[in-house]
């Protein structure tokens, strides 16, 4: 099946630092979503992107839908300890229905206080 | 709490036994999805319903798996004759299809962990 290449696989940063992670695909997506998952829990939606070039913020989080529709990035500014977790990108190209998400393998973020 | 609810959260079963998971979607959502996630991987699509109709099943969903959504509200996922390879987290999600694209956002439940011993 389709694969999303998500990088980096893991990050160790100091509290207060900014973080950037990205996803690339060989296929075009018409929706990009970013989720955060804590151990033993389901993914929690952070940001949804629906248009190429779209830049959306949610508090300290900012994500962009690449203009080629094949990539997206997520930035976290001024990281705090509760940002720890696994961040997943997910794309959909199921026509206008967006019913089937393809996920990356995740970026494990560790924040040292 | 009006989020997606899953039950049970954890299940340990012996190989060969049947297990059933239940999902209650966000109340007004007409689409319901099942995904499976193994350690170190992102979730993988299994199947989805629009109202009570099951519209697509992934090839990952073997004949031992069956999902239902009889009244278009809650859904069940049953795994028959479980195998050790079925050990994973089974995630349910829901969305409201039919509005603007922003309404198609998919929200996940907390997942049901299955361990087959």
PDB file of C-alpha atoms in Angstrom:
ATOM      1  CA  UNK A   1       0.000   0.000   0.000  1.00  0.00           C
ATOM      2  CA  UNK A   2       0.885   3.643   0.037  1.00  0.00           C
ATOM      3  CA  UNK A   3       3.563   4.755   2.441  1.00  0.00           C
ATOM      4  CA  UNK A   4       4.284   8.063   4.029  1.00  0.00           C
ATOM      5  CA  UNK A   5       7.868   8.846   4.889  1.00  0.00           C
ATOM      6  CA  UNK A   6       7.885  10.652   8.190  1.00  0.00           C
ATOM      7  CA  UNK A   7      11.044  12.167   9.631  1.00  0.00           C
ATOM      8  CA  UNK A   8      12.768  12.276  11.915  1.00  0.00           C
ATOM      9  CA  UNK A   9      11.943   8.966  13.596  1.00  0.00           C
ATOM     10  CA  UNK A  10      12.760  10.445  16.995  1.00  0.00           C
ATOM     11  CA  UNK A  11      13.853  13.707  18.546  1.00  0.00           C
ATOM     12  CA  UNK A  12      15.362  14.599  21.904  1.00  0.00           C
ATOM     13  CA  UNK A  13      15.120  18.282  22.702  1.00  0.00           C
ATOM     14  CA  UNK A  14      15.342  20.659  25.622  1.00  0.00           C
ATOM     15  CA  UNK A  15      12.289  22.372  26.981  1.00  0.00           C
ATOM     16  CA  UNK A  16      11.766  25.689  25.221  1.00  0.00           C
ATOM     17  CA  UNK A  17      13.244  24.609  21.904  1.00  0.00           C
ATOM     18  CA  UNK A  18      11.324  24.614  18.654  1.00  0.00           C
ATOM     19  CA  UNK A  19      10.634  21.364  16.814  1.00  0.00           C
ATOM     20  CA  UNK A  20      10.042  20.588  13.165  1.00  0.00           C
ATOM     21  CA  UNK A  21       8.955  17.302  11.600  1.00  0.00           C
ATOM     22  CA  UNK A  22       7.717  16.435   8.141  1.00  0.00           C
ATOM     23  CA  UNK A  23       6.062  13.875   5.937  1.00  0.00           C
ATOM     24  CA  UNK A  24       6.568  13.139   2.273  1.00  0.00           C
ATOM     25  CA  UNK A  25       4.707  10.906  -0.105  1.00  0.00           C
ATOM     26  CA  UNK A  26       5.214   9.673  -3.626  1.00  0.00           C
ATOM     27  CA  UNK A  27       1.489  10.163  -4.191  1.00  0.00           C
ATOM     28  CA  UNK A  28      -0.705  13.223  -4.048  1.00  0.00           C
ATOM     29  CA  UNK A  29      -2.986  13.687  -1.065  1.00  0.00           C
ATOM     30  CA  UNK A  30      -5.931  16.054  -0.838  1.00  0.00           C
ATOM     31  CA  UNK A  31      -5.997  16.077   2.954  1.00  0.00           C
ATOM     32  CA  UNK A  32      -3.213  16.075   5.513  1.00  0.00           C
ATOM     33  CA  UNK A  33      -3.838  15.504   9.198  1.00  0.00           C
ATOM     34  CA  UNK A  34      -1.464  15.601  12.150  1.00  0.00           C
ATOM     35  CA  UNK A  35      -2.166  13.517  15.258  1.00  0.00           C
ATOM     36  CA  UNK A  36      -0.445  13.078  18.638  1.00  0.00           C
ATOM     37  CA  UNK A  37      -0.563   9.764  20.431  1.00  0.00           C
ATOM     38  CA  UNK A  38       0.329   9.080  24.045  1.00  0.00           C
ATOM     39  CA  UNK A  39       1.289   5.537  25.133  1.00  0.00           C
ATOM     40  CA  UNK A  40      -1.724   3.236  25.281  1.00  0.00           C
ATOM     41  CA  UNK A  41      -4.087   5.880  23.933  1.00  0.00           C
ATOM     42  CA  UNK A  42      -5.658   6.638  20.584  1.00  0.00           C
ATOM     43  CA  UNK A  43      -4.404   9.381  18.258  1.00  0.00           C
ATOM     44  CA  UNK A  44      -5.640  12.870  19.075  1.00  0.00           C
ATOM     45  CA  UNK A  45      -6.169  15.254  16.180  1.00  0.00           C
ATOM     46  CA  UNK A  46      -3.922  18.322  16.277  1.00  0.00           C
ATOM     47  CA  UNK A  47      -4.329  20.030  12.916  1.00  0.00           C
ATOM     48  CA  UNK A  48      -6.247  19.303   9.700  1.00  0.00           C
ATOM     49  CA  UNK A  49      -5.221  20.691   6.306  1.00  0.00           C
ATOM     50  CA  UNK A  50      -7.489  20.633   3.254  1.00  0.00           C
ATOM     51  CA  UNK A  51      -5.909  22.888   0.637  1.00  0.00           C
ATOM     52  CA  UNK A  52      -2.505  22.884  -1.018  1.00  0.00           C
ATOM     53  CA  UNK A  53      -0.400  25.665   0.431  1.00  0.00           C
ATOM     54  CA  UNK A  54      -2.620  25.998   3.495  1.00  0.00           C
ATOM     55  CA  UNK A  55      -0.842  27.089   6.674  1.00  0.00           C
ATOM     56  CA  UNK A  56      -2.760  26.474   9.885  1.00  0.00           C
ATOM     57  CA  UNK A  57      -1.930  27.114  13.520  1.00  0.00           C
ATOM     58  CA  UNK A  58      -3.269  25.623  16.727  1.00  0.00           C
ATOM     59  CA  UNK A  59      -1.652  27.337  19.684  1.00  0.00           C
ATOM     60  CA  UNK A  60       2.072  26.585  19.568  1.00  0.00           C
ATOM     61  CA  UNK A  61       1.576  24.202  16.648  1.00  0.00           C
ATOM     62  CA  UNK A  62       1.775  25.192  12.998  1.00  0.00           C
ATOM     63  CA  UNK A  63       1.328  22.873  10.033  1.00  0.00           C
ATOM     64  CA  UNK A  64       1.476  23.396   6.302  1.00  0.00           C
ATOM     65  CA  UNK A  65       0.062  21.494   3.328  1.00  0.00           C
ATOM     66  CA  UNK A  66       2.779  21.434   0.686  1.00  0.00           C
ATOM     67  CA  UNK A  67       1.957  23.029  -2.656  1.00  0.00           C
ATOM     68  CA  UNK A  68       2.888  19.836  -4.499  1.00  0.00           C
ATOM     69  CA  UNK A  69       0.332  17.977  -2.299  1.00  0.00           C
ATOM     70  CA  UNK A  70       3.028  15.417  -1.576  1.00  0.00           C
ATOM     71  CA  UNK A  71       4.325  16.773   1.702  1.00  0.00           C
ATOM     72  CA  UNK A  72       3.427  18.454   4.948  1.00  0.00           C
ATOM     73  CA  UNK A  73       5.307  19.716   7.969  1.00  0.00           C
ATOM     74  CA  UNK A  74       4.490  20.325  11.606  1.00  0.00           C
ATOM     75  CA  UNK A  75       6.282  22.845  13.796  1.00  0.00           C
ATOM     76  CA  UNK A  76       6.019  23.074  17.567  1.00  0.00           C
ATOM     77  CA  UNK A  77       7.321  26.248  19.132  1.00  0.00           C
ATOM     78  CA  UNK A  78       8.640  26.666  22.682  1.00  0.00           C
ATOM     79  CA  UNK A  79       8.261  22.980  23.545  1.00  0.00           C
ATOM     80  CA  UNK A  80       7.080  21.941  27.018  1.00  0.00           C
ATOM     81  CA  UNK A  81       7.290  18.552  28.779  1.00  0.00           C
ATOM     82  CA  UNK A  82       3.683  17.644  27.950  1.00  0.00           C
ATOM     83  CA  UNK A  83       4.558  17.756  24.248  1.00  0.00           C
ATOM     84  CA  UNK A  84       6.174  14.342  24.745  1.00  0.00           C
ATOM     85  CA  UNK A  85       4.546  11.677  22.607  1.00  0.00           C
ATOM     86  CA  UNK A  86       4.407  10.209  19.124  1.00  0.00           C
ATOM     87  CA  UNK A  87       3.351  12.517  16.327  1.00  0.00           C
ATOM     88  CA  UNK A  88       1.780  10.984  13.246  1.00  0.00           C
ATOM     89  CA  UNK A  89       1.056  12.517   9.902  1.00  0.00           C
ATOM     90  CA  UNK A  90      -1.794  11.052   7.886  1.00  0.00           C
ATOM     91  CA  UNK A  91      -2.882  11.678   4.334  1.00  0.00           C
ATOM     92  CA  UNK A  92      -5.991  10.924   2.375  1.00  0.00           C
ATOM     93  CA  UNK A  93      -6.701  10.967  -1.328  1.00  0.00           C
ATOM     94  CA  UNK A  94      -9.992   9.122  -1.385  1.00  0.00           C
ATOM     95  CA  UNK A  95     -11.623  11.541  -3.738  1.00  0.00           C
ATOM     96  CA  UNK A  96     -13.629  14.034  -1.743  1.00  0.00           C
ATOM     97  CA  UNK A  97     -14.552  11.493   0.869  1.00  0.00           C
ATOM     98  CA  UNK A  98     -11.343  11.421   2.857  1.00  0.00           C
ATOM     99  CA  UNK A  99     -12.383   8.139   4.415  1.00  0.00           C
ATOM    100  CA  UNK A 100      -9.137   6.206   4.250  1.00  0.00           C
ATOM    101  CA  UNK A 101      -6.111   7.620   6.004  1.00  0.00           C
ATOM    102  CA  UNK A 102      -2.562   6.494   5.309  1.00  0.00           C
ATOM    103  CA  UNK A 103      -0.320   7.083   8.300  1.00  0.00           C
ATOM    104  CA  UNK A 104       3.381   7.650   8.640  1.00  0.00           C
ATOM    105  CA  UNK A 105       5.373   5.634  11.173  1.00  0.00           C
ATOM    106  CA  UNK A 106       5.483   8.494  13.609  1.00  0.00           C
ATOM    107  CA  UNK A 107       8.020  10.811  15.209  1.00  0.00           C
ATOM    108  CA  UNK A 108       8.791  10.120  18.857  1.00  0.00           C
ATOM    109  CA  UNK A 109       9.360  13.402  20.668  1.00  0.00           C
ATOM    110  CA  UNK A 110      11.126  13.558  24.019  1.00  0.00           C
ATOM    111  CA  UNK A 111      11.382  16.882  25.834  1.00  0.00           C
ATOM    112  CA  UNK A 112      13.928  17.229  28.608  1.00  0.00           C
ATOM    113  CA  UNK A 113      12.807  19.688  31.285  1.00  0.00           C
TER     114      UNK A 113
ATOM    115  CA  UNK B   1     -17.633  12.932  27.322  1.00  0.00           C
ATOM    116  CA  UNK B   2     -18.908  13.055  23.745  1.00  0.00           C
ATOM    117  CA  UNK B   3     -15.860  11.528  22.054  1.00  0.00           C
ATOM    118  CA  UNK B   4     -15.481   8.123  20.433  1.00  0.00           C
ATOM    119  CA  UNK B   5     -15.830   5.413  23.067  1.00  0.00           C
ATOM    120  CA  UNK B   6     -14.375   1.910  22.857  1.00  0.00           C
ATOM    121  CA  UNK B   7     -14.880  -1.136  25.035  1.00  0.00           C
ATOM    122  CA  UNK B   8     -13.070  -3.032  26.378  1.00  0.00           C
ATOM    123  CA  UNK B   9      -9.864  -1.045  26.589  1.00  0.00           C
ATOM    124  CA  UNK B  10      -7.806  -4.183  27.149  1.00  0.00           C
ATOM    125  CA  UNK B  11      -8.426  -7.815  26.322  1.00  0.00           C
ATOM    126  CA  UNK B  12      -6.191 -10.827  26.870  1.00  0.00           C
ATOM    127  CA  UNK B  13      -7.374 -13.994  25.201  1.00  0.00           C
ATOM    128  CA  UNK B  14      -6.098 -17.443  24.417  1.00  0.00           C
ATOM    129  CA  UNK B  15      -5.322 -18.353  20.858  1.00  0.00           C
ATOM    130  CA  UNK B  16      -8.359 -19.783  19.148  1.00  0.00           C
ATOM    131  CA  UNK B  17     -10.897 -17.865  21.191  1.00  0.00           C
ATOM    132  CA  UNK B  18     -13.293 -15.294  19.741  1.00  0.00           C
ATOM    133  CA  UNK B  19     -13.238 -11.669  20.851  1.00  0.00           C
ATOM    134  CA  UNK B  20     -15.569  -8.753  20.218  1.00  0.00           C
ATOM    135  CA  UNK B  21     -14.905  -5.042  20.513  1.00  0.00           C
ATOM    136  CA  UNK B  22     -17.523  -2.330  20.668  1.00  0.00           C
ATOM    137  CA  UNK B  23     -17.321   1.247  19.433  1.00  0.00           C
ATOM    138  CA  UNK B  24     -19.687   4.119  20.111  1.00  0.00           C
ATOM    139  CA  UNK B  25     -18.962   6.999  17.714  1.00  0.00           C
ATOM    140  CA  UNK B  26     -19.535  10.699  18.279  1.00  0.00           C
ATOM    141  CA  UNK B  27     -23.314  10.897  18.332  1.00  0.00           C
ATOM    142  CA  UNK B  28     -24.009  12.881  15.168  1.00  0.00           C
ATOM    143  CA  UNK B  29     -21.315  11.192  13.065  1.00  0.00           C
ATOM    144  CA  UNK B  30     -22.527   9.041  10.188  1.00  0.00           C
ATOM    145  CA  UNK B  31     -19.195   7.444   9.306  1.00  0.00           C
ATOM    146  CA  UNK B  32     -17.414   4.926  11.475  1.00  0.00           C
ATOM    147  CA  UNK B  33     -13.991   3.422  10.850  1.00  0.00           C
ATOM    148  CA  UNK B  34     -11.883   0.596  12.229  1.00  0.00           C
ATOM    149  CA  UNK B  35      -8.099   0.752  12.153  1.00  0.00           C
ATOM    150  CA  UNK B  36      -5.425  -1.553  13.548  1.00  0.00           C
ATOM    151  CA  UNK B  37      -2.125  -0.431  15.027  1.00  0.00           C
ATOM    152  CA  UNK B  38       0.869  -2.563  15.950  1.00  0.00           C
ATOM    153  CA  UNK B  39       3.871  -1.434  17.982  1.00  0.00           C
ATOM    154  CA  UNK B  40       6.091   1.025  16.171  1.00  0.00           C
ATOM    155  CA  UNK B  41       3.657   1.533  13.318  1.00  0.00           C
ATOM    156  CA  UNK B  42       0.960   3.991  12.436  1.00  0.00           C
ATOM    157  CA  UNK B  43      -2.673   2.888  12.304  1.00  0.00           C
ATOM    158  CA  UNK B  44      -3.767   0.881   9.265  1.00  0.00           C
ATOM    159  CA  UNK B  45      -7.242   1.098   7.742  1.00  0.00           C
ATOM    160  CA  UNK B  46      -9.448  -1.981   8.140  1.00  0.00           C
ATOM    161  CA  UNK B  47     -12.990  -1.012   7.192  1.00  0.00           C
ATOM    162  CA  UNK B  48     -15.574   1.743   7.345  1.00  0.00           C
ATOM    163  CA  UNK B  49     -19.314   2.253   7.495  1.00  0.00           C
ATOM    164  CA  UNK B  50     -21.541   5.015   6.330  1.00  0.00           C
ATOM    165  CA  UNK B  51     -24.603   4.747   8.501  1.00  0.00           C
ATOM    166  CA  UNK B  52     -25.288   0.974   8.615  1.00  0.00           C
ATOM    167  CA  UNK B  53     -23.652   0.147   5.272  1.00  0.00           C
ATOM    168  CA  UNK B  54     -20.149  -1.303   5.241  1.00  0.00           C
ATOM    169  CA  UNK B  55     -18.640   0.400   2.209  1.00  0.00           C
ATOM    170  CA  UNK B  56     -15.087  -0.871   2.097  1.00  0.00           C
ATOM    171  CA  UNK B  57     -12.954  -3.579   3.660  1.00  0.00           C
ATOM    172  CA  UNK B  58      -9.180  -3.677   3.528  1.00  0.00           C
ATOM    173  CA  UNK B  59      -7.339  -6.800   2.441  1.00  0.00           C
ATOM    174  CA  UNK B  60      -5.989  -6.776   6.003  1.00  0.00           C
ATOM    175  CA  UNK B  61      -9.453  -7.842   7.135  1.00  0.00           C
ATOM    176  CA  UNK B  62      -9.306 -11.614   6.826  1.00  0.00           C
ATOM    177  CA  UNK B  63     -12.348 -13.890   6.858  1.00  0.00           C
ATOM    178  CA  UNK B  64     -11.935 -14.266  10.608  1.00  0.00           C
ATOM    179  CA  UNK B  65     -12.793 -10.618  11.079  1.00  0.00           C
ATOM    180  CA  UNK B  66     -16.305  -9.260  10.859  1.00  0.00           C
ATOM    181  CA  UNK B  67     -17.621  -5.802  11.600  1.00  0.00           C
ATOM    182  CA  UNK B  68     -21.194  -4.684  11.954  1.00  0.00           C
ATOM    183  CA  UNK B  69     -23.084  -1.464  12.515  1.00  0.00           C
ATOM    184  CA  UNK B  70     -26.656  -2.692  12.596  1.00  0.00           C
ATOM    185  CA  UNK B  71     -28.494   0.515  13.429  1.00  0.00           C
ATOM    186  CA  UNK B  72     -26.028   3.004  12.092  1.00  0.00           C
ATOM    187  CA  UNK B  73     -24.904   3.967  15.573  1.00  0.00           C
ATOM    188  CA  UNK B  74     -22.513   1.712  17.528  1.00  0.00           C
ATOM    189  CA  UNK B  75     -20.333  -0.867  15.818  1.00  0.00           C
ATOM    190  CA  UNK B  76     -18.783  -4.191  16.779  1.00  0.00           C
ATOM    191  CA  UNK B  77     -15.625  -5.813  15.480  1.00  0.00           C
ATOM    192  CA  UNK B  78     -15.409  -9.560  16.049  1.00  0.00           C
ATOM    193  CA  UNK B  79     -12.303 -11.654  15.578  1.00  0.00           C
ATOM    194  CA  UNK B  80     -12.892 -15.388  15.404  1.00  0.00           C
ATOM    195  CA  UNK B  81     -10.280 -18.063  16.165  1.00  0.00           C
ATOM    196  CA  UNK B  82      -7.748 -15.480  17.276  1.00  0.00           C
ATOM    197  CA  UNK B  83      -4.087 -15.890  16.349  1.00  0.00           C
ATOM    198  CA  UNK B  84      -1.036 -14.381  17.991  1.00  0.00           C
ATOM    199  CA  UNK B  85      -0.598 -12.135  14.961  1.00  0.00           C
ATOM    200  CA  UNK B  86      -3.904 -10.489  15.813  1.00  0.00           C
ATOM    201  CA  UNK B  87      -2.316  -8.870  18.855  1.00  0.00           C
ATOM    202  CA  UNK B  88      -2.595  -5.142  18.264  1.00  0.00           C
ATOM    203  CA  UNK B  89      -4.544  -2.054  19.226  1.00  0.00           C
ATOM    204  CA  UNK B  90      -7.860  -1.812  17.432  1.00  0.00           C
ATOM    205  CA  UNK B  91      -8.884   1.782  16.922  1.00  0.00           C
ATOM    206  CA  UNK B  92     -12.332   3.057  16.124  1.00  0.00           C
ATOM    207  CA  UNK B  93     -12.890   6.478  14.613  1.00  0.00           C
ATOM    208  CA  UNK B  94     -15.812   8.514  13.347  1.00  0.00           C
ATOM    209  CA  UNK B  95     -16.562  11.505  11.161  1.00  0.00           C
ATOM    210  CA  UNK B  96     -19.473  13.484   9.788  1.00  0.00           C
ATOM    211  CA  UNK B  97     -19.519  13.077   6.035  1.00  0.00           C
ATOM    212  CA  UNK B  98     -21.565  15.300   3.827  1.00  0.00           C
ATOM    213  CA  UNK B  99     -20.637  18.742   4.996  1.00  0.00           C
ATOM    214  CA  UNK B 100     -17.757  20.845   3.810  1.00  0.00           C
ATOM    215  CA  UNK B 101     -14.410  19.093   3.671  1.00  0.00           C
ATOM    216  CA  UNK B 102     -13.602  20.410   7.112  1.00  0.00           C
ATOM    217  CA  UNK B 103     -16.441  18.275   8.420  1.00  0.00           C
ATOM    218  CA  UNK B 104     -14.806  15.095   7.214  1.00  0.00           C
ATOM    219  CA  UNK B 105     -12.172  15.196   9.903  1.00  0.00           C
ATOM    220  CA  UNK B 106     -11.694  11.789  11.482  1.00  0.00           C
ATOM    221  CA  UNK B 107     -11.635  11.506  15.284  1.00  0.00           C
ATOM    222  CA  UNK B 108     -10.230   8.429  17.006  1.00  0.00           C
ATOM    223  CA  UNK B 109     -11.221   6.633  20.165  1.00  0.00           C
ATOM    224  CA  UNK B 110      -8.780   5.492  22.832  1.00  0.00           C
ATOM    225  CA  UNK B 111      -8.376   2.053  21.308  1.00  0.00           C
ATOM    226  CA  UNK B 112      -8.838  -1.533  22.440  1.00  0.00           C
ATOM    227  CA  UNK B 113      -5.661  -3.450  23.146  1.00  0.00           C
ATOM    228  CA  UNK B 114      -5.765  -7.128  22.213  1.00  0.00           C
ATOM    229  CA  UNK B 115      -3.171  -9.586  23.425  1.00  0.00           C
ATOM    230  CA  UNK B 116      -3.439 -13.157  22.154  1.00  0.00           C
ATOM    231  CA  UNK B 117      -1.470 -15.668  24.220  1.00  0.00           C
TER     232      UNK B 117
END
